[in-house]
PDB file of N, CA and C in Angstrom:
ATOM      1  N   MET A  10       6.084 -21.926 -60.456  1.00  0.00           N
ATOM      2  CA  MET A  10       6.018 -21.083 -58.899  1.00  0.00           C
ATOM      3  C   MET A  10       7.127 -21.786 -58.057  1.00  0.00           C
ATOM      4  N   ARG A  11       7.334 -23.116 -58.471  1.00  0.00           N
ATOM      5  CA  ARG A  11       8.217 -23.806 -57.593  1.00  0.00           C
ATOM      6  C   ARG A  11       9.778 -23.364 -58.169  1.00  0.00           C
ATOM      7  N   THR A  12       9.869 -23.173 -59.287  1.00  0.00           N
ATOM      8  CA  THR A  12      11.265 -22.817 -59.779  1.00  0.00           C
ATOM      9  C   THR A  12      11.657 -21.383 -59.209  1.00  0.00           C
ATOM     10  N   THR A  13      10.628 -20.546 -59.190  1.00  0.00           N
ATOM     11  CA  THR A  13      11.132 -19.171 -58.632  1.00  0.00           C
ATOM     12  C   THR A  13      11.441 -19.110 -57.209  1.00  0.00           C
ATOM     13  N   THR A  14      10.737 -20.165 -56.531  1.00  0.00           N
ATOM     14  CA  THR A  14      11.191 -20.380 -55.083  1.00  0.00           C
ATOM     15  C   THR A  14      12.645 -20.948 -54.828  1.00  0.00           C
ATOM     16  N   THR A  15      12.925 -22.176 -55.974  1.00  0.00           N
ATOM     17  CA  THR A  15      14.235 -22.822 -55.742  1.00  0.00           C
ATOM     18  C   THR A  15      15.247 -21.832 -56.057  1.00  0.00           C
ATOM     19  N   ILE A  16      15.185 -20.984 -57.291  1.00  0.00           N
ATOM     20  CA  ILE A  16      15.987 -19.779 -57.414  1.00  0.00           C
ATOM     21  C   ILE A  16      16.332 -18.797 -56.480  1.00  0.00           C
ATOM     22  N   HIS A  17      15.142 -18.282 -55.797  1.00  0.00           N
ATOM     23  CA  HIS A  17      15.226 -17.347 -54.728  1.00  0.00           C
ATOM     24  C   HIS A  17      16.207 -17.914 -53.503  1.00  0.00           C
ATOM     25  N   ASP A  18      15.745 -19.452 -53.016  1.00  0.00           N
ATOM     26  CA  ASP A  18      16.706 -20.009 -52.210  1.00  0.00           C
ATOM     27  C   ASP A  18      17.980 -20.231 -52.446  1.00  0.00           C
ATOM     28  N   SER A  19      18.224 -20.495 -53.692  1.00  0.00           N
ATOM     29  CA  SER A  19      19.728 -20.484 -54.263  1.00  0.00           C
ATOM     30  C   SER A  19      20.314 -19.448 -54.009  1.00  0.00           C
ATOM     31  N   SER A  20      19.907 -18.446 -54.421  1.00  0.00           N
ATOM     32  CA  SER A  20      20.363 -16.787 -54.387  1.00  0.00           C
ATOM     33  C   SER A  20      20.563 -16.720 -52.908  1.00  0.00           C
ATOM     34  N   THR A  21      19.692 -16.676 -52.095  1.00  0.00           N
ATOM     35  CA  THR A  21      19.776 -16.583 -50.714  1.00  0.00           C
ATOM     36  C   THR A  21      21.049 -17.319 -49.995  1.00  0.00           C
ATOM     37  N   SER A  22      20.946 -18.448 -50.330  1.00  0.00           N
ATOM     38  CA  SER A  22      22.090 -19.391 -49.831  1.00  0.00           C
ATOM     39  C   SER A  22      23.261 -19.057 -50.283  1.00  0.00           C
ATOM     40  N   ALA A  23      23.290 -18.503 -51.469  1.00  0.00           N
ATOM     41  CA  ALA A  23      24.780 -18.301 -52.085  1.00  0.00           C
ATOM     42  C   ALA A  23      25.261 -16.809 -51.512  1.00  0.00           C
ATOM     43  N   ARG A  24      24.244 -16.083 -51.415  1.00  0.00           N
ATOM     44  CA  ARG A  24      24.571 -14.494 -50.512  1.00  0.00           C
ATOM     45  C   ARG A  24      24.899 -14.849 -49.187  1.00  0.00           C
ATOM     46  N   GLN A  25      24.266 -15.820 -48.336  1.00  0.00           N
ATOM     47  CA  GLN A  25      24.658 -15.948 -47.203  1.00  0.00           C
ATOM     48  C   GLN A  25      26.199 -16.735 -47.079  1.00  0.00           C
ATOM     49  N   SER A  26      26.551 -17.480 -48.068  1.00  0.00           N
ATOM     50  CA  SER A  26      27.800 -18.104 -48.101  1.00  0.00           C
ATOM     51  C   SER A  26      28.892 -16.995 -48.318  1.00  0.00           C
ATOM     52  N   VAL A  27      28.515 -16.030 -49.276  1.00  0.00           N
ATOM     53  CA  VAL A  27      29.411 -15.118 -49.074  1.00  0.00           C
ATOM     54  C   VAL A  27      29.722 -14.403 -48.045  1.00  0.00           C
ATOM     55  N   TRP A  28      28.799 -14.087 -47.662  1.00  0.00           N
ATOM     56  CA  TRP A  28      28.922 -13.080 -46.070  1.00  0.00           C
ATOM     57  C   TRP A  28      29.820 -13.951 -45.085  1.00  0.00           C
ATOM     58  N   VAL A  29      29.649 -15.320 -44.990  1.00  0.00           N
ATOM     59  CA  VAL A  29      30.175 -16.051 -44.044  1.00  0.00           C
ATOM     60  C   VAL A  29      31.721 -16.044 -44.380  1.00  0.00           C
ATOM     61  N   VAL A  30      32.106 -16.435 -45.648  1.00  0.00           N
ATOM     62  CA  VAL A  30      33.502 -16.485 -46.199  1.00  0.00           C
ATOM     63  C   VAL A  30      34.132 -14.970 -45.756  1.00  0.00           C
ATOM     64  N   LEU A  31      33.449 -13.953 -46.298  1.00  0.00           N
ATOM     65  CA  LEU A  31      33.793 -12.559 -46.216  1.00  0.00           C
ATOM     66  C   LEU A  31      34.098 -12.192 -44.728  1.00  0.00           C
ATOM     67  N   VAL A  32      33.082 -12.419 -43.865  1.00  0.00           N
ATOM     68  CA  VAL A  32      33.025 -12.001 -42.379  1.00  0.00           C
ATOM     69  C   VAL A  32      34.217 -12.795 -41.886  1.00  0.00           C
ATOM     70  N   VAL A  33      34.204 -13.968 -41.651  1.00  0.00           N
ATOM     71  CA  VAL A  33      35.094 -15.070 -41.255  1.00  0.00           C
ATOM     72  C   VAL A  33      36.711 -14.488 -41.615  1.00  0.00           C
ATOM     73  N   ALA A  34      36.701 -14.413 -42.875  1.00  0.00           N
ATOM     74  CA  ALA A  34      38.175 -14.143 -43.388  1.00  0.00           C
ATOM     75  C   ALA A  34      38.551 -12.718 -42.891  1.00  0.00           C
ATOM     76  N   LEU A  35      37.934 -11.676 -42.738  1.00  0.00           N
ATOM     77  CA  LEU A  35      38.095 -10.388 -41.999  1.00  0.00           C
ATOM     78  C   LEU A  35      38.168 -10.512 -40.631  1.00  0.00           C
ATOM     79  N   SER A  36      37.574 -11.551 -39.965  1.00  0.00           N
ATOM     80  CA  SER A  36      37.896 -11.848 -38.563  1.00  0.00           C
ATOM     81  C   SER A  36      39.349 -12.147 -38.379  1.00  0.00           C
ATOM     82  N   ILE A  37      39.747 -13.155 -39.116  1.00  0.00           N
ATOM     83  CA  ILE A  37      41.063 -13.654 -38.959  1.00  0.00           C
ATOM     84  C   ILE A  37      42.129 -12.622 -39.309  1.00  0.00           C
ATOM     85  N   VAL A  38      41.747 -11.852 -40.228  1.00  0.00           N
ATOM     86  CA  VAL A  38      42.697 -10.745 -40.771  1.00  0.00           C
ATOM     87  C   VAL A  38      42.714  -9.674 -39.409  1.00  0.00           C
ATOM     88  N   PHE A  39      41.773  -9.335 -38.975  1.00  0.00           N
ATOM     89  CA  PHE A  39      41.658  -8.380 -37.807  1.00  0.00           C
ATOM     90  C   PHE A  39      42.302  -8.981 -36.728  1.00  0.00           C
ATOM     91  N   SER A  40      42.068 -10.300 -36.537  1.00  0.00           N
ATOM     92  CA  SER A  40      42.751 -11.045 -35.338  1.00  0.00           C
ATOM     93  C   SER A  40      44.215 -11.147 -35.151  1.00  0.00           C
ATOM     94  N   LEU A  41      44.799 -11.228 -36.370  1.00  0.00           N
ATOM     95  CA  LEU A  41      46.154 -11.331 -36.745  1.00  0.00           C
ATOM     96  C   LEU A  41      46.811  -9.929 -36.751  1.00  0.00           C
ATOM     97  N   ALA A  42      46.077  -8.790 -37.163  1.00  0.00           N
ATOM     98  CA  ALA A  42      46.628  -7.593 -37.227  1.00  0.00           C
ATOM     99  C   ALA A  42      46.564  -6.854 -35.752  1.00  0.00           C
ATOM    100  N   LEU A  43      45.523  -7.189 -35.189  1.00  0.00           N
ATOM    101  CA  LEU A  43      45.264  -6.197 -33.989  1.00  0.00           C
ATOM    102  C   LEU A  43      44.887  -7.215 -32.909  1.00  0.00           C
ATOM    103  N   ALA A  44      45.231  -8.232 -32.541  1.00  0.00           N
ATOM    104  CA  ALA A  44      45.360  -9.331 -31.672  1.00  0.00           C
ATOM    105  C   ALA A  44      43.805  -9.599 -31.500  1.00  0.00           C
ATOM    106  N   CYS A  45      43.266  -9.297 -30.459  1.00  0.00           N
ATOM    107  CA  CYS A  45      42.030  -9.589 -30.013  1.00  0.00           C
ATOM    108  C   CYS A  45      40.764  -8.517 -30.183  1.00  0.00           C
ATOM    109  N   ALA A  46      41.431  -7.455 -30.995  1.00  0.00           N
ATOM    110  CA  ALA A  46      40.467  -6.216 -31.291  1.00  0.00           C
ATOM    111  C   ALA A  46      39.618  -6.399 -32.532  1.00  0.00           C
ATOM    112  N   THR A  47      38.838  -7.712 -32.731  1.00  0.00           N
ATOM    113  CA  THR A  47      38.153  -8.076 -33.797  1.00  0.00           C
ATOM    114  C   THR A  47      36.787  -7.237 -33.480  1.00  0.00           C
ATOM    115  N   PRO A  48      36.161  -6.399 -34.339  1.00  0.00           N
ATOM    116  CA  PRO A  48      34.972  -5.721 -34.196  1.00  0.00           C
ATOM    117  C   PRO A  48      33.656  -6.623 -34.092  1.00  0.00           C
ATOM    118  N   PHE A  49      33.545  -7.377 -32.916  1.00  0.00           N
ATOM    119  CA  PHE A  49      32.343  -8.227 -33.020  1.00  0.00           C
ATOM    120  C   PHE A  49      30.954  -7.383 -33.040  1.00  0.00           C
ATOM    121  N   ALA A  50      30.854  -6.342 -32.487  1.00  0.00           N
ATOM    122  CA  ALA A  50      29.601  -5.334 -32.591  1.00  0.00           C
ATOM    123  C   ALA A  50      29.398  -5.165 -34.123  1.00  0.00           C
ATOM    124  N   ALA A  51      30.169  -4.976 -35.080  1.00  0.00           N
ATOM    125  CA  ALA A  51      30.143  -4.746 -36.443  1.00  0.00           C
ATOM    126  C   ALA A  51      29.821  -6.175 -37.206  1.00  0.00           C
ATOM    127  N   ILE A  52      30.402  -6.999 -36.553  1.00  0.00           N
ATOM    128  CA  ILE A  52      30.203  -8.403 -37.348  1.00  0.00           C
ATOM    129  C   ILE A  52      28.691  -8.879 -36.998  1.00  0.00           C
ATOM    130  N   ALA A  53      28.098  -8.601 -35.563  1.00  0.00           N
ATOM    131  CA  ALA A  53      26.858  -9.005 -35.265  1.00  0.00           C
ATOM    132  C   ALA A  53      25.822  -8.184 -36.041  1.00  0.00           C
ATOM    133  N   THR A  54      26.241  -6.732 -36.143  1.00  0.00           N
ATOM    134  CA  THR A  54      25.294  -5.914 -37.018  1.00  0.00           C
ATOM    135  C   THR A  54      25.209  -6.484 -38.511  1.00  0.00           C
ATOM    136  N   VAL A  55      26.225  -6.519 -39.074  1.00  0.00           N
ATOM    137  CA  VAL A  55      26.014  -7.125 -40.612  1.00  0.00           C
ATOM    138  C   VAL A  55      25.493  -8.392 -40.500  1.00  0.00           C
ATOM    139  N   ALA A  56      25.755  -9.315 -39.788  1.00  0.00           N
ATOM    140  CA  ALA A  56      25.119 -10.749 -39.848  1.00  0.00           C
ATOM    141  C   ALA A  56      23.795 -10.744 -39.345  1.00  0.00           C
ATOM    142  N   GLY A  57      23.315  -9.950 -38.620  1.00  0.00           N
ATOM    143  CA  GLY A  57      21.979  -9.815 -38.003  1.00  0.00           C
ATOM    144  C   GLY A  57      21.145  -9.006 -39.034  1.00  0.00           C
ATOM    145  N   ALA A  58      21.797  -8.123 -39.835  1.00  0.00           N
ATOM    146  CA  ALA A  58      20.977  -7.430 -40.781  1.00  0.00           C
ATOM    147  C   ALA A  58      20.723  -7.997 -42.161  1.00  0.00           C
ATOM    148  N   ASN A  59      21.743  -9.081 -42.353  1.00  0.00           N
ATOM    149  CA  ASN A  59      21.868  -9.678 -43.890  1.00  0.00           C
ATOM    150  C   ASN A  59      21.396 -11.386 -43.824  1.00  0.00           C
ATOM    151  N   MET A  60      21.476 -11.884 -42.482  1.00  0.00           N
ATOM    152  CA  MET A  60      21.110 -13.175 -42.722  1.00  0.00           C
ATOM    153  C   MET A  60      19.862 -13.701 -41.833  1.00  0.00           C
ATOM    154  N   SER A  61      19.552 -14.827 -41.905  1.00  0.00           N
ATOM    155  CA  SER A  61      18.650 -15.443 -41.015  1.00  0.00           C
ATOM    156  C   SER A  61      19.037 -15.505 -39.687  1.00  0.00           C
ATOM    157  N   ARG A  62      18.060 -15.777 -38.587  1.00  0.00           N
ATOM    158  CA  ARG A  62      18.422 -15.709 -37.314  1.00  0.00           C
ATOM    159  C   ARG A  62      19.382 -16.941 -37.089  1.00  0.00           C
ATOM    160  N   ARG A  63      19.309 -17.952 -37.595  1.00  0.00           N
ATOM    161  CA  ARG A  63      20.187 -19.053 -37.234  1.00  0.00           C
ATOM    162  C   ARG A  63      21.534 -18.593 -37.987  1.00  0.00           C
ATOM    163  N   GLY A  64      21.578 -18.304 -39.124  1.00  0.00           N
ATOM    164  CA  GLY A  64      22.780 -17.861 -40.149  1.00  0.00           C
ATOM    165  C   GLY A  64      23.552 -16.759 -39.200  1.00  0.00           C
ATOM    166  N   ALA A  65      22.951 -15.754 -38.715  1.00  0.00           N
ATOM    167  CA  ALA A  65      23.569 -14.964 -37.990  1.00  0.00           C
ATOM    168  C   ALA A  65      24.218 -15.190 -36.807  1.00  0.00           C
ATOM    169  N   LEU A  66      23.770 -15.847 -36.033  1.00  0.00           N
ATOM    170  CA  LEU A  66      24.303 -16.426 -34.782  1.00  0.00           C
ATOM    171  C   LEU A  66      25.404 -17.654 -34.982  1.00  0.00           C
ATOM    172  N   LEU A  67      25.068 -18.213 -36.194  1.00  0.00           N
ATOM    173  CA  LEU A  67      26.014 -19.142 -36.426  1.00  0.00           C
ATOM    174  C   LEU A  67      27.395 -18.240 -37.078  1.00  0.00           C
ATOM    175  N   LEU A  68      27.157 -17.259 -37.652  1.00  0.00           N
ATOM    176  CA  LEU A  68      28.371 -16.559 -38.556  1.00  0.00           C
ATOM    177  C   LEU A  68      29.039 -15.917 -37.358  1.00  0.00           C
ATOM    178  N   THR A  69      28.289 -15.162 -36.312  1.00  0.00           N
ATOM    179  CA  THR A  69      29.077 -14.370 -35.118  1.00  0.00           C
ATOM    180  C   THR A  69      29.791 -15.435 -34.493  1.00  0.00           C
ATOM    181  N   SER A  70      29.377 -16.751 -34.086  1.00  0.00           N
ATOM    182  CA  SER A  70      29.995 -17.887 -33.381  1.00  0.00           C
ATOM    183  C   SER A  70      31.101 -18.284 -34.117  1.00  0.00           C
ATOM    184  N   ILE A  71      31.297 -18.426 -35.496  1.00  0.00           N
ATOM    185  CA  ILE A  71      32.350 -18.861 -36.441  1.00  0.00           C
ATOM    186  C   ILE A  71      33.238 -17.827 -36.336  1.00  0.00           C
ATOM    187  N   ALA A  72      32.925 -16.660 -36.439  1.00  0.00           N
ATOM    188  CA  ALA A  72      33.835 -15.547 -36.233  1.00  0.00           C
ATOM    189  C   ALA A  72      34.650 -15.540 -35.061  1.00  0.00           C
ATOM    190  N   TRP A  73      33.761 -15.703 -33.782  1.00  0.00           N
ATOM    191  CA  TRP A  73      34.421 -15.832 -32.684  1.00  0.00           C
ATOM    192  C   TRP A  73      35.475 -16.758 -32.355  1.00  0.00           C
ATOM    193  N   LEU A  74      34.944 -17.925 -33.016  1.00  0.00           N
ATOM    194  CA  LEU A  74      35.758 -19.135 -32.835  1.00  0.00           C
ATOM    195  C   LEU A  74      37.009 -19.075 -33.731  1.00  0.00           C
ATOM    196  N   ALA A  75      36.966 -18.373 -34.927  1.00  0.00           N
ATOM    197  CA  ALA A  75      38.276 -18.133 -35.694  1.00  0.00           C
ATOM    198  C   ALA A  75      39.332 -17.220 -35.022  1.00  0.00           C
ATOM    199  N   ASN A  76      38.672 -16.334 -34.241  1.00  0.00           N
ATOM    200  CA  ASN A  76      39.490 -15.366 -33.502  1.00  0.00           C
ATOM    201  C   ASN A  76      40.201 -15.781 -32.385  1.00  0.00           C
ATOM    202  N   GLN A  77      39.383 -16.723 -31.606  1.00  0.00           N
ATOM    203  CA  GLN A  77      40.289 -17.312 -30.502  1.00  0.00           C
ATOM    204  C   GLN A  77      41.159 -18.366 -31.219  1.00  0.00           C
ATOM    205  N   ALA A  78      40.854 -19.011 -32.298  1.00  0.00           N
ATOM    206  CA  ALA A  78      41.821 -20.026 -32.761  1.00  0.00           C
ATOM    207  C   ALA A  78      43.138 -19.325 -33.106  1.00  0.00           C
ATOM    208  N   VAL A  79      43.028 -18.104 -33.785  1.00  0.00           N
ATOM    209  CA  VAL A  79      44.215 -17.308 -34.103  1.00  0.00           C
ATOM    210  C   VAL A  79      44.809 -16.871 -32.894  1.00  0.00           C
ATOM    211  N   GLY A  80      44.091 -16.497 -31.957  1.00  0.00           N
ATOM    212  CA  GLY A  80      44.669 -16.133 -30.534  1.00  0.00           C
ATOM    213  C   GLY A  80      45.638 -17.140 -29.858  1.00  0.00           C
ATOM    214  N   TYR A  81      45.172 -18.246 -29.776  1.00  0.00           N
ATOM    215  CA  TYR A  81      45.774 -19.335 -29.090  1.00  0.00           C
ATOM    216  C   TYR A  81      46.656 -20.025 -29.804  1.00  0.00           C
ATOM    217  N   VAL A  82      46.486 -20.097 -30.977  1.00  0.00           N
ATOM    218  CA  VAL A  82      47.393 -20.998 -31.936  1.00  0.00           C
ATOM    219  C   VAL A  82      48.601 -20.194 -32.533  1.00  0.00           C
ATOM    220  N   PHE A  83      48.217 -18.823 -32.981  1.00  0.00           N
ATOM    221  CA  PHE A  83      49.199 -17.989 -33.769  1.00  0.00           C
ATOM    222  C   PHE A  83      49.921 -16.986 -32.927  1.00  0.00           C
ATOM    223  N   LEU A  84      48.978 -16.555 -31.881  1.00  0.00           N
ATOM    224  CA  LEU A  84      49.425 -15.211 -31.018  1.00  0.00           C
ATOM    225  C   LEU A  84      50.017 -15.501 -29.703  1.00  0.00           C
ATOM    226  N   GLY A  85      49.874 -16.867 -29.432  1.00  0.00           N
ATOM    227  CA  GLY A  85      50.319 -17.347 -28.221  1.00  0.00           C
ATOM    228  C   GLY A  85      49.431 -16.660 -26.893  1.00  0.00           C
ATOM    229  N   TYR A  86      48.085 -16.737 -27.327  1.00  0.00           N
ATOM    230  CA  TYR A  86      47.428 -16.392 -25.826  1.00  0.00           C
ATOM    231  C   TYR A  86      47.757 -17.230 -24.735  1.00  0.00           C
ATOM    232  N   PRO A  87      47.870 -16.673 -23.524  1.00  0.00           N
ATOM    233  CA  PRO A  87      48.350 -17.479 -22.423  1.00  0.00           C
ATOM    234  C   PRO A  87      46.899 -18.513 -22.050  1.00  0.00           C
ATOM    235  N   THR A  88      47.278 -19.691 -21.756  1.00  0.00           N
ATOM    236  CA  THR A  88      46.189 -20.719 -21.603  1.00  0.00           C
ATOM    237  C   THR A  88      46.070 -20.704 -19.995  1.00  0.00           C
ATOM    238  N   THR A  89      45.456 -19.666 -19.483  1.00  0.00           N
ATOM    239  CA  THR A  89      45.277 -19.598 -18.189  1.00  0.00           C
ATOM    240  C   THR A  89      43.392 -19.221 -17.906  1.00  0.00           C
ATOM    241  N   TRP A  90      43.149 -19.527 -16.808  1.00  0.00           N
ATOM    242  CA  TRP A  90      41.696 -19.469 -16.482  1.00  0.00           C
ATOM    243  C   TRP A  90      41.030 -18.150 -16.947  1.00  0.00           C
ATOM    244  N   ASP A  91      41.783 -17.008 -16.757  1.00  0.00           N
ATOM    245  CA  ASP A  91      41.410 -15.523 -16.739  1.00  0.00           C
ATOM    246  C   ASP A  91      41.373 -15.490 -18.286  1.00  0.00           C
ATOM    247  N   SER A  92      42.278 -16.104 -19.143  1.00  0.00           N
ATOM    248  CA  SER A  92      42.298 -15.685 -20.591  1.00  0.00           C
ATOM    249  C   SER A  92      41.122 -16.475 -21.120  1.00  0.00           C
ATOM    250  N   PHE A  93      40.639 -17.520 -20.574  1.00  0.00           N
ATOM    251  CA  PHE A  93      39.679 -18.326 -21.217  1.00  0.00           C
ATOM    252  C   PHE A  93      38.429 -17.610 -20.900  1.00  0.00           C
ATOM    253  N   ALA A  94      38.331 -17.005 -19.742  1.00  0.00           N
ATOM    254  CA  ALA A  94      37.130 -16.331 -19.170  1.00  0.00           C
ATOM    255  C   ALA A  94      36.790 -15.261 -19.970  1.00  0.00           C
ATOM    256  N   TRP A  95      37.945 -14.666 -20.315  1.00  0.00           N
ATOM    257  CA  TRP A  95      37.886 -13.219 -21.189  1.00  0.00           C
ATOM    258  C   TRP A  95      37.443 -13.661 -22.744  1.00  0.00           C
ATOM    259  N   GLY A  96      38.057 -14.771 -23.096  1.00  0.00           N
ATOM    260  CA  GLY A  96      37.352 -15.196 -24.367  1.00  0.00           C
ATOM    261  C   GLY A  96      35.770 -15.733 -24.472  1.00  0.00           C
ATOM    262  N   ALA A  97      35.422 -16.294 -23.416  1.00  0.00           N
ATOM    263  CA  ALA A  97      34.144 -16.754 -23.089  1.00  0.00           C
ATOM    264  C   ALA A  97      33.350 -14.971 -22.994  1.00  0.00           C
ATOM    265  N   ALA A  98      33.746 -14.375 -22.378  1.00  0.00           N
ATOM    266  CA  ALA A  98      32.957 -12.975 -22.068  1.00  0.00           C
ATOM    267  C   ALA A  98      32.755 -12.594 -23.593  1.00  0.00           C
ATOM    268  N   ILE A  99      33.731 -12.542 -24.316  1.00  0.00           N
ATOM    269  CA  ILE A  99      33.935 -11.852 -25.774  1.00  0.00           C
ATOM    270  C   ILE A  99      32.578 -12.662 -26.421  1.00  0.00           C
ATOM    271  N   GLY A 100      32.660 -13.904 -26.421  1.00  0.00           N
ATOM    272  CA  GLY A 100      32.005 -14.798 -27.369  1.00  0.00           C
ATOM    273  C   GLY A 100      30.360 -14.415 -26.799  1.00  0.00           C
ATOM    274  N   ILE A 101      30.275 -14.292 -25.606  1.00  0.00           N
ATOM    275  CA  ILE A 101      28.720 -14.047 -24.878  1.00  0.00           C
ATOM    276  C   ILE A 101      28.464 -12.592 -25.469  1.00  0.00           C
ATOM    277  N   ALA A 102      29.215 -11.653 -25.382  1.00  0.00           N
ATOM    278  CA  ALA A 102      28.857 -10.421 -25.847  1.00  0.00           C
ATOM    279  C   ALA A 102      28.540 -10.220 -27.283  1.00  0.00           C
ATOM    280  N   ALA A 103      29.504 -11.001 -28.213  1.00  0.00           N
ATOM    281  CA  ALA A 103      29.070 -11.103 -29.442  1.00  0.00           C
ATOM    282  C   ALA A 103      27.562 -11.640 -29.782  1.00  0.00           C
ATOM    283  N   ALA A 104      27.312 -12.842 -28.995  1.00  0.00           N
ATOM    284  CA  ALA A 104      26.057 -13.323 -29.334  1.00  0.00           C
ATOM    285  C   ALA A 104      24.970 -12.398 -28.682  1.00  0.00           C
ATOM    286  N   LEU A 105      24.964 -11.871 -27.647  1.00  0.00           N
ATOM    287  CA  LEU A 105      24.225 -10.999 -27.093  1.00  0.00           C
ATOM    288  C   LEU A 105      23.980  -9.742 -28.212  1.00  0.00           C
ATOM    289  N   ALA A 106      24.913  -9.160 -28.606  1.00  0.00           N
ATOM    290  CA  ALA A 106      24.872  -8.291 -29.768  1.00  0.00           C
ATOM    291  C   ALA A 106      24.200  -8.563 -31.002  1.00  0.00           C
ATOM    292  N   THR A 107      24.375  -9.973 -31.342  1.00  0.00           N
ATOM    293  CA  THR A 107      23.804 -10.532 -32.458  1.00  0.00           C
ATOM    294  C   THR A 107      22.311 -10.594 -32.122  1.00  0.00           C
ATOM    295  N   GLY A 108      21.816 -10.977 -31.006  1.00  0.00           N
ATOM    296  CA  GLY A 108      20.454 -11.194 -30.710  1.00  0.00           C
ATOM    297  C   GLY A 108      19.754  -9.829 -30.575  1.00  0.00           C
ATOM    298  N   ALA A 109      20.516  -8.975 -30.069  1.00  0.00           N
ATOM    299  CA  ALA A 109      19.713  -7.330 -30.035  1.00  0.00           C
ATOM    300  C   ALA A 109      19.743  -7.076 -31.593  1.00  0.00           C
ATOM    301  N   VAL A 110      20.501  -7.289 -32.326  1.00  0.00           N
ATOM    302  CA  VAL A 110      20.264  -6.836 -33.738  1.00  0.00           C
ATOM    303  C   VAL A 110      19.216  -7.782 -34.223  1.00  0.00           C
ATOM    304  N   LEU A 111      19.164  -8.887 -34.127  1.00  0.00           N
ATOM    305  CA  LEU A 111      17.795  -9.598 -34.472  1.00  0.00           C
ATOM    306  C   LEU A 111      16.503  -9.227 -33.877  1.00  0.00           C
ATOM    307  N   LEU A 112      16.531  -8.763 -32.658  1.00  0.00           N
ATOM    308  CA  LEU A 112      15.350  -8.310 -32.187  1.00  0.00           C
ATOM    309  C   LEU A 112      14.837  -6.802 -32.754  1.00  0.00           C
ATOM    310  N   LEU A 113      15.880  -6.133 -33.063  1.00  0.00           N
ATOM    311  CA  LEU A 113      15.646  -4.686 -33.397  1.00  0.00           C
ATOM    312  C   LEU A 113      15.200  -4.936 -34.909  1.00  0.00           C
ATOM    313  N   ARG A 114      15.853  -5.829 -35.778  1.00  0.00           N
ATOM    314  CA  ARG A 114      15.689  -6.055 -37.225  1.00  0.00           C
ATOM    315  C   ARG A 114      14.102  -6.216 -37.418  1.00  0.00           C
ATOM    316  N   GLY A 115      13.350  -6.856 -36.468  1.00  0.00           N
ATOM    317  CA  GLY A 115      12.018  -7.163 -36.678  1.00  0.00           C
ATOM    318  C   GLY A 115      11.194  -5.959 -36.471  1.00  0.00           C
ATOM    319  N   ARG A 116      11.619  -4.897 -35.723  1.00  0.00           N
ATOM    320  CA  ARG A 116      10.951  -3.752 -35.406  1.00  0.00           C
ATOM    321  C   ARG A 116      11.285  -2.351 -36.313  1.00  0.00           C
ATOM    322  N   ILE A 117      12.559  -2.661 -37.043  1.00  0.00           N
ATOM    323  CA  ILE A 117      12.905  -1.479 -37.757  1.00  0.00           C
ATOM    324  C   ILE A 117      12.948  -1.985 -39.165  1.00  0.00           C
ATOM    325  N   ALA A 118      12.436  -1.091 -40.071  1.00  0.00           N
ATOM    326  CA  ALA A 118      12.637  -1.379 -41.519  1.00  0.00           C
ATOM    327  C   ALA A 118      14.029  -1.244 -41.929  1.00  0.00           C
ATOM    328  N   TRP A 119      14.887  -2.239 -42.358  1.00  0.00           N
ATOM    329  CA  TRP A 119      16.123  -2.379 -42.739  1.00  0.00           C
ATOM    330  C   TRP A 119      16.168  -1.638 -44.099  1.00  0.00           C
ATOM    331  N   ARG A 120      16.954  -0.756 -44.565  1.00  0.00           N
ATOM    332  CA  ARG A 120      16.845  -0.106 -45.865  1.00  0.00           C
ATOM    333  C   ARG A 120      18.375  -0.262 -46.175  1.00  0.00           C
TER     334      ARG A 120
END
């Protein structure tokens, strides 16, 4: 019985690692191609539907951080208070969207 649990845990961990790599890579590509138009609502939905609560929030946060890093390091976002405020607002909205998906996941049977 313990072996099955370990295999299942390894499989889940590997699957979540693939999601993290895929979503963060796509976030970087979208950030480079479309400036700040990364689809965080879609990222929140994918993360919330396929990962644990902690994993989903972590993935959304990493995608947001990657987006901000690309913007400020490579795309020359201005380092002004309103630019930082917009970045924070986008991050908060992404976290709230992830939270909403996680709440709904418990109420809706994902198929």
